[in-house]
Amino acid sequence: MFNGKRYIRSLLAVPLAGLLLVLLASQQASAAPVDSLLPERSEQEITQKWNEWMSEKDKSVTFTETPSAMAPYIAGKISDASLEHALNAANFYRYLSGLEGDLVLDAALNQQAQHGAVVISTSALSHYPPQPADMPKDFYDLGAKSASSSNLFAAYSSRGNVAVNSVEAYMDDSDASNIAALGHRRWILSTQLKKTGFGVAYRDNKSYANQFSTMQVLDTSRAEKVNYNYSLYPNKGDFPIEAFKSSQAWSVQLNPDVFAKPSQSNVQVEVVRSSDQRTWVLGANHKNSTDPSGAYFNVNNDSYAYNYAIIFRPDQIQSLKENDMFNIRITGLKKKDGSNAEISYQTRFFSVNKTQPNPGVDPGTQEPDPQDILDNFLVKFEYTADRTLKINGTLLKYANQSFTFQIYGPSPDESHIRTVTVNVDARGRFGLTLPNLSASDLNIYMKVSDDITYLITAAGNSNVTYYIN
């Protein structure tokens, strides 16, 4: 109590001029809120664009000339319709973030991208692939130019338009190898990008993929300068669940003409969920998780898309639901003039594919909204130090069916270890334990149908949960 009284007296004893100085200093140190200057899109506007641009996104890619990824090499040419579907996907994601959805296809970039797709299919996925011995130099040179200036994508038995799938994967970008920078997402959201091109090729590269795609993203031909302070993904205001999963990282792309380079040690992100006021505080002291449902925080000042990025993900959110609302506050920022700044915004999630009630059925017996059962699309892989593989999952859409796990050793050899069939019960649940496996790392091919196979890599002493949809 004595110390408390002394503290109070010392404050009251401050001369008036000194008190005024303290108040002025406090005001100068306060952070000014900064608006993005980009529009938020309404639910109605987003739904309209979804129906306009994304309604045919699952149509398989077609070609006017089929590419060949083996000698004699042929670049091939994607049909105009399939190219348009890929372009629409890129423009849809830009539109969601408040940018103009006005990218255009460039014939020369499409040709370059096609060469790039063929070239990257011949080796491990790389922006600098080696030249195959039997590939002509001019073909390789154009393909290598594409590989070094494109987002690259590889998949195994992916359905639909591979180029559209690639755009969706670039915007996710939240796997362990990409989440620190979100470079693919940032290139698509570049404020300087105007012209793009897409390429698709097929090759049975048994080590990891058989479908390959390139998207040219280093164009800087946009004539008009975008007036913005920062862009958001997901954006403020209404945002569709179909374009963002709970396992994905949130990101803020800062305009370097407005903001000073942010510091990992100073920036802090506060996320508050409105429904229950649960609060996440993420910053430099936070320990990042490699689990897709784990919390994450990073500041990336690399030159992707000519901006800085604040990257974060709250943990233990198994799914996003209709009307889930989050309030975000980012502090510890500075503008280029040295003044303190902060960013605050609110995001509300909704579904563009709302389930319509059946008038002939009691509402109490309605099927749940698809977003309410995302918990039923989880598979957990655990590979322990004693080389025991444990797999447990719930895949509701495969209830009462069976599928196989093909277990291989580490790349590049991928020697086959064993193939196991699992039976899924009526609730979509299954489990598998394989002890005494002979490899330090595993490549696991989960073949759920003749058309769909998922590749999961499991290192020794790892524990990872995947969303399978």
CSV table of C-alpha atoms in Angstrom, one decimal:
chain,number,residue,atom,x,y,z
A,1,MET,CA,0.0,0.0,0.0
A,2,PHE,CA,2.8,2.4,0.8
A,3,ASN,CA,4.4,1.9,-2.6
A,4,GLY,CA,1.0,2.5,-4.2
A,5,LYS,CA,0.5,5.8,-2.4
A,6,ARG,CA,3.9,7.0,-3.4
A,7,TYR,CA,3.2,6.2,-7.1
A,8,ILE,CA,0.0,8.1,-7.0
A,9,ARG,CA,1.5,11.1,-5.3
A,10,SER,CA,4.4,11.2,-7.8
A,11,LEU,CA,1.9,11.4,-10.7
A,12,LEU,CA,0.0,14.2,-9.1
A,13,ALA,CA,3.2,16.1,-8.4
A,14,VAL,CA,4.1,16.3,-12.1
A,15,PRO,CA,4.0,20.0,-13.1
A,16,LEU,CA,1.2,21.0,-15.6
A,17,ALA,CA,3.7,21.7,-18.4
A,18,GLY,CA,5.3,18.3,-17.9
A,19,LEU,CA,1.9,16.6,-17.9
A,20,LEU,CA,1.1,18.3,-21.1
A,21,LEU,CA,4.3,17.1,-22.7
A,22,VAL,CA,3.6,13.5,-21.6
A,23,LEU,CA,0.2,13.7,-23.2
A,24,LEU,CA,1.5,15.1,-26.4
A,25,ALA,CA,4.2,12.4,-26.6
A,26,SER,CA,1.5,9.8,-26.1
A,27,GLN,CA,-0.6,11.2,-28.9
A,28,GLN,CA,2.4,11.2,-31.2
A,29,ALA,CA,3.2,7.6,-30.5
A,30,SER,CA,-0.4,6.4,-31.1
A,31,ALA,CA,-0.9,4.4,-34.3
A,32,ALA,CA,-3.2,5.8,-37.0
A,33,PRO,CA,-5.6,3.3,-38.6
A,34,VAL,CA,-5.0,2.9,-42.3
A,35,ASP,CA,-7.6,1.9,-44.8
A,36,SER,CA,-6.8,-0.4,-47.8
A,37,LEU,CA,-8.4,2.0,-50.3
A,38,LEU,CA,-9.7,-1.1,-52.1
A,39,PRO,CA,-13.4,-2.0,-52.1
A,40,GLU,CA,-15.0,-4.8,-50.2
A,41,ARG,CA,-17.3,-7.0,-52.3
A,42,SER,CA,-20.9,-7.7,-51.2
A,43,GLU,CA,-22.3,-11.2,-51.0
A,44,GLN,CA,-24.6,-10.4,-53.9
A,45,GLU,CA,-21.7,-9.2,-56.1
A,46,ILE,CA,-19.5,-12.2,-55.2
A,47,THR,CA,-22.3,-14.7,-55.9
A,48,GLN,CA,-22.9,-13.0,-59.3
A,49,LYS,CA,-19.2,-13.3,-60.2
A,50,TRP,CA,-19.0,-16.9,-59.0
A,51,ASN,CA,-21.9,-17.8,-61.3
A,52,GLU,CA,-20.3,-15.9,-64.1
A,53,TRP,CA,-16.7,-16.9,-63.8
A,54,MET,CA,-16.6,-20.2,-61.8
A,55,SER,CA,-19.6,-22.2,-62.9
A,56,GLU,CA,-17.6,-24.1,-65.4
A,57,LYS,CA,-14.4,-24.4,-63.5
A,58,ASP,CA,-14.6,-28.2,-63.1
A,59,LYS,CA,-14.8,-28.9,-66.8
A,60,SER,CA,-11.8,-30.9,-68.0
A,61,VAL,CA,-9.2,-29.1,-70.0
A,62,THR,CA,-9.3,-29.6,-73.8
A,63,PHE,CA,-6.7,-29.0,-76.5
A,64,THR,CA,-6.7,-27.9,-80.1
A,65,GLU,CA,-3.3,-29.5,-80.3
A,66,THR,CA,-2.3,-32.2,-77.9
A,67,PRO,CA,1.1,-31.7,-76.1
A,68,SER,CA,3.7,-34.4,-76.0
A,69,ALA,CA,6.1,-34.5,-73.1
A,70,MET,CA,8.4,-37.1,-74.8
A,71,ALA,CA,10.4,-36.9,-78.0
A,72,PRO,CA,9.3,-35.7,-80.5
A,73,TYR,CA,8.2,-32.9,-78.1
A,74,ILE,CA,5.1,-31.0,-79.0
A,75,ALA,CA,4.1,-27.9,-77.0
A,76,GLY,CA,0.5,-28.3,-77.8
A,77,LYS,CA,-2.3,-25.7,-77.4
A,78,ILE,CA,-5.1,-25.4,-74.9
A,79,SER,CA,-8.5,-24.6,-76.3
A,80,ASP,CA,-9.8,-21.1,-76.0
A,81,ALA,CA,-12.6,-22.3,-73.7
A,82,SER,CA,-10.3,-24.0,-71.3
A,83,LEU,CA,-7.9,-21.0,-71.2
A,84,GLU,CA,-10.9,-18.7,-70.5
A,85,HIS,CA,-11.9,-20.9,-67.5
A,86,ALA,CA,-8.4,-20.6,-66.1
A,87,LEU,CA,-8.3,-16.8,-66.7
A,88,ASN,CA,-11.8,-16.5,-65.1
A,89,ALA,CA,-10.5,-18.2,-61.9
A,90,ALA,CA,-7.5,-15.9,-61.6
A,91,ASN,CA,-9.8,-12.9,-62.1
A,92,PHE,CA,-12.3,-14.1,-59.6
A,93,TYR,CA,-9.7,-14.3,-56.8
A,94,ARG,CA,-8.3,-10.9,-57.7
A,95,TYR,CA,-11.9,-9.5,-57.6
A,96,LEU,CA,-12.4,-11.0,-54.2
A,97,SER,CA,-9.4,-9.2,-52.8
A,98,GLY,CA,-10.7,-5.8,-54.1
A,99,LEU,CA,-8.6,-5.6,-57.2
A,100,GLU,CA,-10.0,-5.4,-60.7
A,101,GLY,CA,-10.7,-8.8,-62.2
A,102,ASP,CA,-9.3,-7.7,-65.6
A,103,LEU,CA,-6.3,-9.9,-66.4
A,104,VAL,CA,-6.1,-10.7,-70.1
A,105,LEU,CA,-4.6,-13.7,-72.0
A,106,ASP,CA,-1.6,-13.0,-74.2
A,107,ALA,CA,-1.0,-15.4,-77.1
A,108,ALA,CA,2.8,-15.2,-76.8
A,109,LEU,CA,2.6,-16.0,-73.1
A,110,ASN,CA,0.2,-18.9,-73.7
A,111,GLN,CA,2.7,-20.4,-76.2
A,112,GLN,CA,5.6,-19.8,-73.7
A,113,ALA,CA,3.6,-21.4,-70.9
A,114,GLN,CA,2.8,-24.5,-73.0
A,115,HIS,CA,6.5,-25.0,-73.6
A,116,GLY,CA,7.1,-24.5,-69.9
A,117,ALA,CA,4.5,-27.1,-68.9
A,118,VAL,CA,6.2,-29.7,-71.1
A,119,VAL,CA,9.7,-28.8,-69.9
A,120,ILE,CA,8.8,-29.0,-66.2
A,121,SER,CA,7.1,-32.3,-66.6
A,122,THR,CA,10.4,-33.9,-67.6
A,123,SER,CA,12.1,-33.7,-64.1
A,124,ALA,CA,11.4,-32.8,-60.5
A,125,LEU,CA,9.3,-29.6,-60.3
A,126,SER,CA,11.7,-26.6,-60.5
A,127,HIS,CA,11.9,-23.1,-61.8
A,128,TYR,CA,15.2,-24.1,-63.3
A,129,PRO,CA,14.6,-27.5,-64.9
A,130,PRO,CA,17.5,-29.3,-66.6
A,131,GLN,CA,17.4,-29.8,-70.4
A,132,PRO,CA,16.5,-33.3,-71.5
A,133,ALA,CA,19.2,-34.8,-73.7
A,134,ASP,CA,16.7,-35.4,-76.6
A,135,MET,CA,14.9,-32.0,-76.4
A,136,PRO,CA,15.7,-29.3,-79.0
A,137,LYS,CA,17.5,-26.3,-77.6
A,138,ASP,CA,15.0,-23.7,-78.9
A,139,PHE,CA,12.1,-25.7,-77.4
A,140,TYR,CA,13.9,-26.0,-74.1
A,141,ASP,CA,15.0,-22.3,-74.0
A,142,LEU,CA,11.4,-21.1,-74.4
A,143,GLY,CA,10.2,-23.6,-71.8
A,144,ALA,CA,12.9,-22.7,-69.4
A,145,LYS,CA,12.0,-19.0,-69.8
A,146,SER,CA,8.5,-19.9,-68.8
A,147,ALA,CA,9.5,-22.0,-65.8
A,148,SER,CA,11.6,-19.1,-64.4
A,149,SER,CA,8.8,-16.6,-64.8
A,150,SER,CA,5.7,-18.6,-63.8
A,151,ASN,CA,3.8,-20.2,-60.9
A,152,LEU,CA,4.3,-23.9,-61.3
A,153,PHE,CA,1.9,-26.7,-60.4
A,154,ALA,CA,2.0,-30.5,-60.4
A,155,ALA,CA,-0.7,-33.0,-59.4
A,156,TYR,CA,-1.5,-36.6,-59.5
A,157,SER,CA,-4.8,-37.6,-61.0
A,158,SER,CA,-6.4,-34.2,-60.4
A,159,ARG,CA,-10.0,-33.9,-61.8
A,160,GLY,CA,-11.3,-31.0,-64.0
A,161,ASN,CA,-9.3,-28.3,-65.6
A,162,VAL,CA,-5.7,-28.6,-64.4
A,163,ALA,CA,-5.0,-24.9,-65.0
A,164,VAL,CA,-8.0,-23.9,-62.9
A,165,ASN,CA,-6.9,-26.4,-60.2
A,166,SER,CA,-3.5,-24.7,-60.3
A,167,VAL,CA,-5.0,-21.3,-59.6
A,168,GLU,CA,-6.9,-22.6,-56.6
A,169,ALA,CA,-3.7,-24.2,-55.3
A,170,TYR,CA,-1.7,-21.0,-55.8
A,171,MET,CA,-4.2,-19.0,-53.8
A,172,ASP,CA,-4.2,-21.6,-51.0
A,173,ASP,CA,-0.4,-21.7,-50.9
A,174,SER,CA,-0.5,-22.8,-47.2
A,175,ASP,CA,1.5,-26.0,-47.3
A,176,ALA,CA,4.6,-26.3,-45.3
A,177,SER,CA,6.9,-25.3,-48.1
A,178,ASN,CA,5.0,-22.2,-49.2
A,179,ILE,CA,3.2,-20.7,-46.2
A,180,ALA,CA,6.2,-18.6,-45.1
A,181,ALA,CA,6.0,-16.4,-48.2
A,182,LEU,CA,2.7,-17.2,-50.0
A,183,GLY,CA,4.6,-16.2,-53.1
A,184,HIS,CA,2.2,-17.8,-55.6
A,185,ARG,CA,-0.8,-16.1,-54.1
A,186,ARG,CA,1.0,-12.7,-54.0
A,187,TRP,CA,2.0,-13.0,-57.7
A,188,ILE,CA,-1.6,-13.6,-58.7
A,189,LEU,CA,-2.6,-10.5,-56.6
A,190,SER,CA,0.1,-8.4,-58.0
A,191,THR,CA,-1.0,-4.8,-58.7
A,192,GLN,CA,1.3,-4.7,-61.7
A,193,LEU,CA,0.0,-7.8,-63.4
A,194,LYS,CA,-2.1,-7.4,-66.5
A,195,LYS,CA,-1.2,-10.1,-69.1
A,196,THR,CA,-0.9,-13.8,-68.3
A,197,GLY,CA,-0.8,-17.2,-70.0
A,198,PHE,CA,-1.4,-20.8,-69.0
A,199,GLY,CA,0.1,-24.1,-70.0
A,200,VAL,CA,-0.9,-27.7,-69.3
A,201,ALA,CA,1.0,-30.9,-70.0
A,202,TYR,CA,0.8,-34.6,-69.0
A,203,ARG,CA,3.5,-37.0,-68.3
A,204,ASP,CA,3.6,-40.1,-66.1
A,205,ASN,CA,6.4,-38.9,-63.8
A,206,LYS,CA,6.0,-41.7,-61.3
A,207,SER,CA,8.0,-40.1,-58.6
A,208,TYR,CA,5.3,-37.5,-57.8
A,209,ALA,CA,2.9,-36.3,-60.5
A,210,ASN,CA,1.3,-36.8,-64.0
A,211,GLN,CA,-0.3,-33.4,-64.6
A,212,PHE,CA,1.6,-30.1,-64.8
A,213,SER,CA,0.7,-26.5,-65.3
A,214,THR,CA,2.3,-23.1,-65.6
A,215,MET,CA,0.9,-19.6,-65.1
A,216,GLN,CA,2.9,-16.6,-66.3
A,217,VAL,CA,2.9,-14.1,-63.5
A,218,LEU,CA,5.9,-11.7,-63.9
A,219,ASP,CA,4.2,-9.4,-66.4
A,220,THR,CA,4.3,-5.7,-65.3
A,221,SER,CA,2.4,-4.1,-68.2
A,222,ARG,CA,-0.5,-2.7,-66.3
A,223,ALA,CA,-0.7,0.9,-67.5
A,224,GLU,CA,-2.7,2.5,-64.7
A,225,LYS,CA,-1.2,2.5,-61.2
A,226,VAL,CA,-3.4,0.9,-58.6
A,227,ASN,CA,-4.3,3.3,-55.7
A,228,TYR,CA,-4.0,1.1,-52.6
A,229,ASN,CA,-2.4,0.9,-49.2
A,230,TYR,CA,-2.7,-2.8,-48.9
A,231,SER,CA,-4.7,-5.8,-50.1
A,232,LEU,CA,-6.3,-8.5,-48.0
A,233,TYR,CA,-6.9,-12.2,-48.5
A,234,PRO,CA,-9.4,-13.0,-47.4
A,235,ASN,CA,-10.8,-9.6,-48.0
A,236,LYS,CA,-12.7,-7.4,-45.5
A,237,GLY,CA,-16.5,-7.6,-45.6
A,238,ASP,CA,-18.2,-10.6,-47.2
A,239,PHE,CA,-16.1,-13.5,-48.3
A,240,PRO,CA,-17.0,-17.0,-49.8
A,241,ILE,CA,-16.2,-20.2,-47.9
A,242,GLU,CA,-15.7,-21.8,-51.3
A,243,ALA,CA,-12.6,-19.6,-51.8
A,244,PHE,CA,-11.0,-20.1,-48.4
A,245,LYS,CA,-10.5,-23.0,-46.0
A,246,SER,CA,-9.7,-22.8,-42.3
A,247,SER,CA,-6.4,-24.5,-43.0
A,248,GLN,CA,-5.3,-21.6,-45.3
A,249,ALA,CA,-3.2,-18.7,-44.1
A,250,TRP,CA,-4.6,-15.2,-44.0
A,251,SER,CA,-2.4,-12.5,-45.6
A,252,VAL,CA,-2.0,-8.8,-45.9
A,253,GLN,CA,0.0,-7.5,-48.8
A,254,LEU,CA,1.5,-4.1,-47.9
A,255,ASN,CA,2.2,-1.4,-50.5
A,256,PRO,CA,5.9,-0.6,-50.1
A,257,ASP,CA,5.3,3.0,-51.4
A,258,VAL,CA,3.1,3.5,-48.2
A,259,PHE,CA,4.6,1.2,-45.5
A,260,ALA,CA,8.1,0.9,-44.2
A,261,LYS,CA,9.5,-2.6,-44.2
A,262,PRO,CA,7.6,-4.4,-41.4
A,263,SER,CA,9.6,-6.0,-38.5
A,264,GLN,CA,8.9,-9.6,-37.5
A,265,SER,CA,9.6,-8.6,-33.9
A,266,ASN,CA,7.2,-5.6,-33.8
A,267,VAL,CA,4.2,-6.8,-35.8
A,268,GLN,CA,1.3,-8.4,-33.8
A,269,VAL,CA,-2.0,-9.8,-35.1
A,270,GLU,CA,-5.1,-10.1,-33.0
A,271,VAL,CA,-8.0,-12.2,-34.3
A,272,VAL,CA,-11.3,-12.2,-32.5
A,273,ARG,CA,-14.2,-14.5,-33.5
A,274,SER,CA,-17.4,-12.7,-33.0
A,275,SER,CA,-19.6,-15.7,-32.2
A,276,ASP,CA,-17.8,-16.6,-29.0
A,277,GLN,CA,-15.2,-13.8,-28.6
A,278,ARG,CA,-12.4,-16.4,-28.8
A,279,THR,CA,-9.2,-14.4,-29.3
A,280,TRP,CA,-5.9,-15.3,-31.0
A,281,VAL,CA,-2.8,-13.2,-30.5
A,282,LEU,CA,0.0,-14.0,-33.0
A,283,GLY,CA,3.4,-12.5,-33.2
A,284,ALA,CA,7.1,-13.1,-33.1
A,285,ASN,CA,7.0,-15.1,-29.8
A,286,HIS,CA,4.5,-17.5,-31.3
A,287,LYS,CA,5.7,-21.0,-32.2
A,288,ASN,CA,4.6,-21.9,-35.6
A,289,SER,CA,2.9,-25.3,-36.4
A,290,THR,CA,3.4,-27.4,-39.5
A,291,ASP,CA,-0.1,-28.9,-38.9
A,292,PRO,CA,-2.7,-27.5,-41.4
A,293,SER,CA,-4.9,-26.8,-38.4
A,294,GLY,CA,-2.1,-25.2,-36.4
A,295,ALA,CA,-1.5,-21.5,-35.7
A,296,TYR,CA,1.0,-19.6,-37.8
A,297,PHE,CA,2.6,-16.2,-38.0
A,298,ASN,CA,5.3,-14.7,-40.3
A,299,VAL,CA,6.4,-11.4,-41.8
A,300,ASN,CA,7.9,-11.8,-45.3
A,301,ASN,CA,9.7,-9.0,-47.0
A,302,ASP,CA,10.9,-10.8,-50.0
A,303,SER,CA,10.2,-9.3,-53.4
A,304,TYR,CA,7.2,-11.5,-54.4
A,305,ALA,CA,4.8,-9.3,-56.3
A,306,TYR,CA,6.7,-6.2,-55.2
A,307,ASN,CA,5.1,-6.0,-51.7
A,308,TYR,CA,5.6,-6.9,-48.1
A,309,ALA,CA,3.4,-9.6,-46.5
A,310,ILE,CA,1.9,-10.2,-43.0
A,311,ILE,CA,0.9,-13.9,-42.9
A,312,PHE,CA,-1.1,-15.5,-40.1
A,313,ARG,CA,-3.5,-18.4,-39.3
A,314,PRO,CA,-5.5,-18.9,-36.1
A,315,ASP,CA,-5.5,-22.5,-34.9
A,316,GLN,CA,-8.1,-25.1,-34.0
A,317,ILE,CA,-10.7,-23.8,-36.5
A,318,GLN,CA,-11.8,-27.1,-38.0
A,319,SER,CA,-14.2,-25.5,-40.5
A,320,LEU,CA,-15.7,-22.2,-41.5
A,321,LYS,CA,-19.4,-21.8,-41.4
A,322,GLU,CA,-22.1,-19.4,-42.8
A,323,ASN,CA,-21.9,-16.1,-41.0
A,324,ASP,CA,-18.7,-16.8,-39.2
A,325,MET,CA,-17.2,-13.4,-38.5
A,326,PHE,CA,-13.7,-12.4,-37.5
A,327,ASN,CA,-12.3,-9.1,-36.4
A,328,ILE,CA,-8.6,-8.5,-37.3
A,329,ARG,CA,-6.3,-5.9,-35.8
A,330,ILE,CA,-2.6,-5.6,-36.9
A,331,THR,CA,-0.3,-3.4,-34.9
A,332,GLY,CA,3.4,-2.6,-34.9
A,333,LEU,CA,3.4,-1.2,-38.4
A,334,LYS,CA,5.1,2.0,-39.6
A,335,LYS,CA,4.5,4.1,-42.6
A,336,LYS,CA,7.4,5.3,-44.8
A,337,ASP,CA,7.3,8.7,-43.1
A,338,GLY,CA,8.1,7.0,-39.8
A,339,SER,CA,4.6,7.4,-38.2
A,340,ASN,CA,3.0,4.4,-36.5
A,341,ALA,CA,0.1,2.6,-38.3
A,342,GLU,CA,-2.3,-0.2,-37.7
A,343,ILE,CA,-4.8,-2.1,-39.7
A,344,SER,CA,-8.3,-3.2,-38.5
A,345,TYR,CA,-11.0,-4.9,-40.5
A,346,GLN,CA,-13.8,-7.4,-40.2
A,347,THR,CA,-14.4,-10.5,-42.4
A,348,ARG,CA,-17.7,-12.4,-42.6
A,349,PHE,CA,-17.8,-15.8,-44.3
A,350,PHE,CA,-20.8,-17.0,-46.4
A,351,SER,CA,-21.4,-19.8,-48.9
A,352,VAL,CA,-22.3,-19.1,-52.5
A,353,ASN,CA,-23.9,-22.6,-52.7
A,354,LYS,CA,-26.5,-22.3,-50.1
A,355,THR,CA,-28.7,-25.4,-49.5
A,356,GLN,CA,-32.3,-24.6,-50.3
A,357,PRO,CA,-34.9,-26.1,-48.0
A,358,ASN,CA,-37.1,-28.8,-49.4
A,359,PRO,CA,-40.7,-27.6,-48.9
A,360,GLY,CA,-41.9,-31.2,-48.6
A,361,VAL,CA,-39.6,-32.0,-45.7
A,362,ASP,CA,-39.7,-31.0,-42.1
A,363,PRO,CA,-36.9,-28.4,-41.6
A,364,GLY,CA,-35.8,-30.4,-38.6
A,365,THR,CA,-34.8,-33.3,-40.9
A,366,GLN,CA,-32.9,-31.3,-43.5
A,367,GLU,CA,-29.4,-32.4,-44.5
A,368,PRO,CA,-26.7,-30.3,-42.9
A,369,ASP,CA,-25.0,-27.6,-44.9
A,370,PRO,CA,-21.8,-29.0,-46.5
A,371,GLN,CA,-19.6,-26.6,-44.5
A,372,ASP,CA,-21.0,-28.1,-41.3
A,373,ILE,CA,-19.6,-31.6,-42.1
A,374,LEU,CA,-16.1,-30.5,-43.1
A,375,ASP,CA,-15.0,-32.3,-40.0
A,376,ASN,CA,-15.9,-35.5,-41.8
A,377,PHE,CA,-13.2,-34.9,-44.4
A,378,LEU,CA,-10.1,-35.3,-42.3
A,379,VAL,CA,-7.3,-37.9,-42.5
A,380,LYS,CA,-4.5,-38.0,-39.9
A,381,PHE,CA,-1.2,-39.5,-40.8
A,382,GLU,CA,1.3,-40.3,-38.0
A,383,TYR,CA,4.7,-41.9,-38.7
A,384,THR,CA,6.5,-42.6,-35.4
A,385,ALA,CA,10.2,-42.8,-34.6
A,386,ASP,CA,9.9,-46.6,-34.5
A,387,ARG,CA,8.6,-46.6,-38.1
A,388,THR,CA,5.0,-47.4,-37.4
A,389,LEU,CA,2.5,-45.7,-39.7
A,390,LYS,CA,-0.9,-44.9,-38.2
A,391,ILE,CA,-3.7,-43.6,-40.4
A,392,ASN,CA,-7.1,-42.6,-39.1
A,393,GLY,CA,-9.7,-40.7,-40.9
A,394,THR,CA,-13.3,-39.8,-41.6
A,395,LEU,CA,-14.3,-39.4,-45.3
A,396,LEU,CA,-18.1,-39.3,-45.3
A,397,LYS,CA,-18.5,-39.3,-49.0
A,398,TYR,CA,-16.7,-42.7,-49.2
A,399,ALA,CA,-18.9,-44.4,-46.5
A,400,ASN,CA,-19.4,-48.2,-47.0
A,401,GLN,CA,-16.7,-48.2,-49.7
A,402,SER,CA,-13.1,-49.3,-49.8
A,403,PHE,CA,-9.9,-47.8,-51.2
A,404,THR,CA,-6.1,-48.5,-51.1
A,405,PHE,CA,-3.0,-47.1,-49.6
A,406,GLN,CA,0.1,-47.7,-51.7
A,407,ILE,CA,3.2,-47.2,-49.5
A,408,TYR,CA,6.5,-46.3,-51.1
A,409,GLY,CA,9.9,-45.4,-49.7
A,410,PRO,CA,11.4,-41.9,-50.1
A,411,SER,CA,12.1,-40.1,-53.4
A,412,PRO,CA,13.7,-40.4,-55.9
A,413,ASP,CA,13.7,-44.3,-55.8
A,414,GLU,CA,10.3,-44.7,-54.2
A,415,SER,CA,10.7,-48.5,-53.7
A,416,HIS,CA,7.4,-50.1,-53.1
A,417,ILE,CA,6.8,-51.4,-49.6
A,418,ARG,CA,3.3,-52.6,-49.6
A,419,THR,CA,-0.3,-51.9,-50.7
A,420,VAL,CA,-3.1,-52.1,-48.2
A,421,THR,CA,-6.9,-52.0,-48.7
A,422,VAL,CA,-9.1,-50.3,-46.0
A,423,ASN,CA,-12.8,-50.6,-45.6
A,424,VAL,CA,-14.8,-47.4,-44.7
A,425,ASP,CA,-17.7,-47.9,-42.3
A,426,ALA,CA,-21.2,-46.4,-42.6
A,427,ARG,CA,-20.1,-43.2,-40.9
A,428,GLY,CA,-17.1,-42.8,-43.2
A,429,ARG,CA,-14.5,-43.8,-40.6
A,430,PHE,CA,-11.5,-46.0,-41.1
A,431,GLY,CA,-8.2,-46.8,-39.5
A,432,LEU,CA,-4.9,-48.5,-40.3
A,433,THR,CA,-1.7,-49.3,-38.4
A,434,LEU,CA,1.4,-50.6,-40.1
A,435,PRO,CA,4.4,-51.4,-37.8
A,436,ASN,CA,8.0,-52.0,-38.7
A,437,LEU,CA,8.2,-50.3,-42.0
A,438,SER,CA,11.6,-50.3,-43.6
A,439,ALA,CA,12.0,-46.6,-44.7
A,440,SER,CA,12.9,-43.4,-42.8
A,441,ASP,CA,10.5,-41.4,-44.9
A,442,LEU,CA,7.4,-42.5,-46.9
A,443,ASN,CA,5.4,-41.5,-50.0
A,444,ILE,CA,1.8,-42.6,-49.5
A,445,TYR,CA,-0.6,-42.8,-52.4
A,446,MET,CA,-4.2,-42.8,-51.2
A,447,LYS,CA,-6.2,-44.1,-54.1
A,448,VAL,CA,-9.9,-43.4,-53.3
A,449,SER,CA,-11.1,-44.1,-56.9
A,450,ASP,CA,-9.9,-44.9,-60.3
A,451,ASP,CA,-9.8,-41.2,-61.0
A,452,ILE,CA,-8.5,-39.7,-57.8
A,453,THR,CA,-5.3,-40.4,-55.9
A,454,TYR,CA,-3.8,-38.3,-53.2
A,455,LEU,CA,-0.1,-38.1,-52.5
A,456,ILE,CA,1.0,-37.7,-48.8
A,457,THR,CA,4.6,-37.5,-47.8
A,458,ALA,CA,5.4,-38.6,-44.2
A,459,ALA,CA,8.8,-38.1,-42.6
A,460,GLY,CA,9.9,-40.0,-39.6
A,461,ASN,CA,8.4,-38.9,-36.3
A,462,SER,CA,5.8,-36.7,-38.0
A,463,ASN,CA,2.1,-36.1,-37.3
A,464,VAL,CA,0.0,-34.3,-39.9
A,465,THR,CA,-3.8,-33.9,-40.5
A,466,TYR,CA,-5.1,-33.3,-44.0
A,467,TYR,CA,-8.4,-32.0,-45.3
A,468,ILE,CA,-9.5,-34.2,-48.2
A,469,ASN,CA,-12.3,-32.9,-50.4
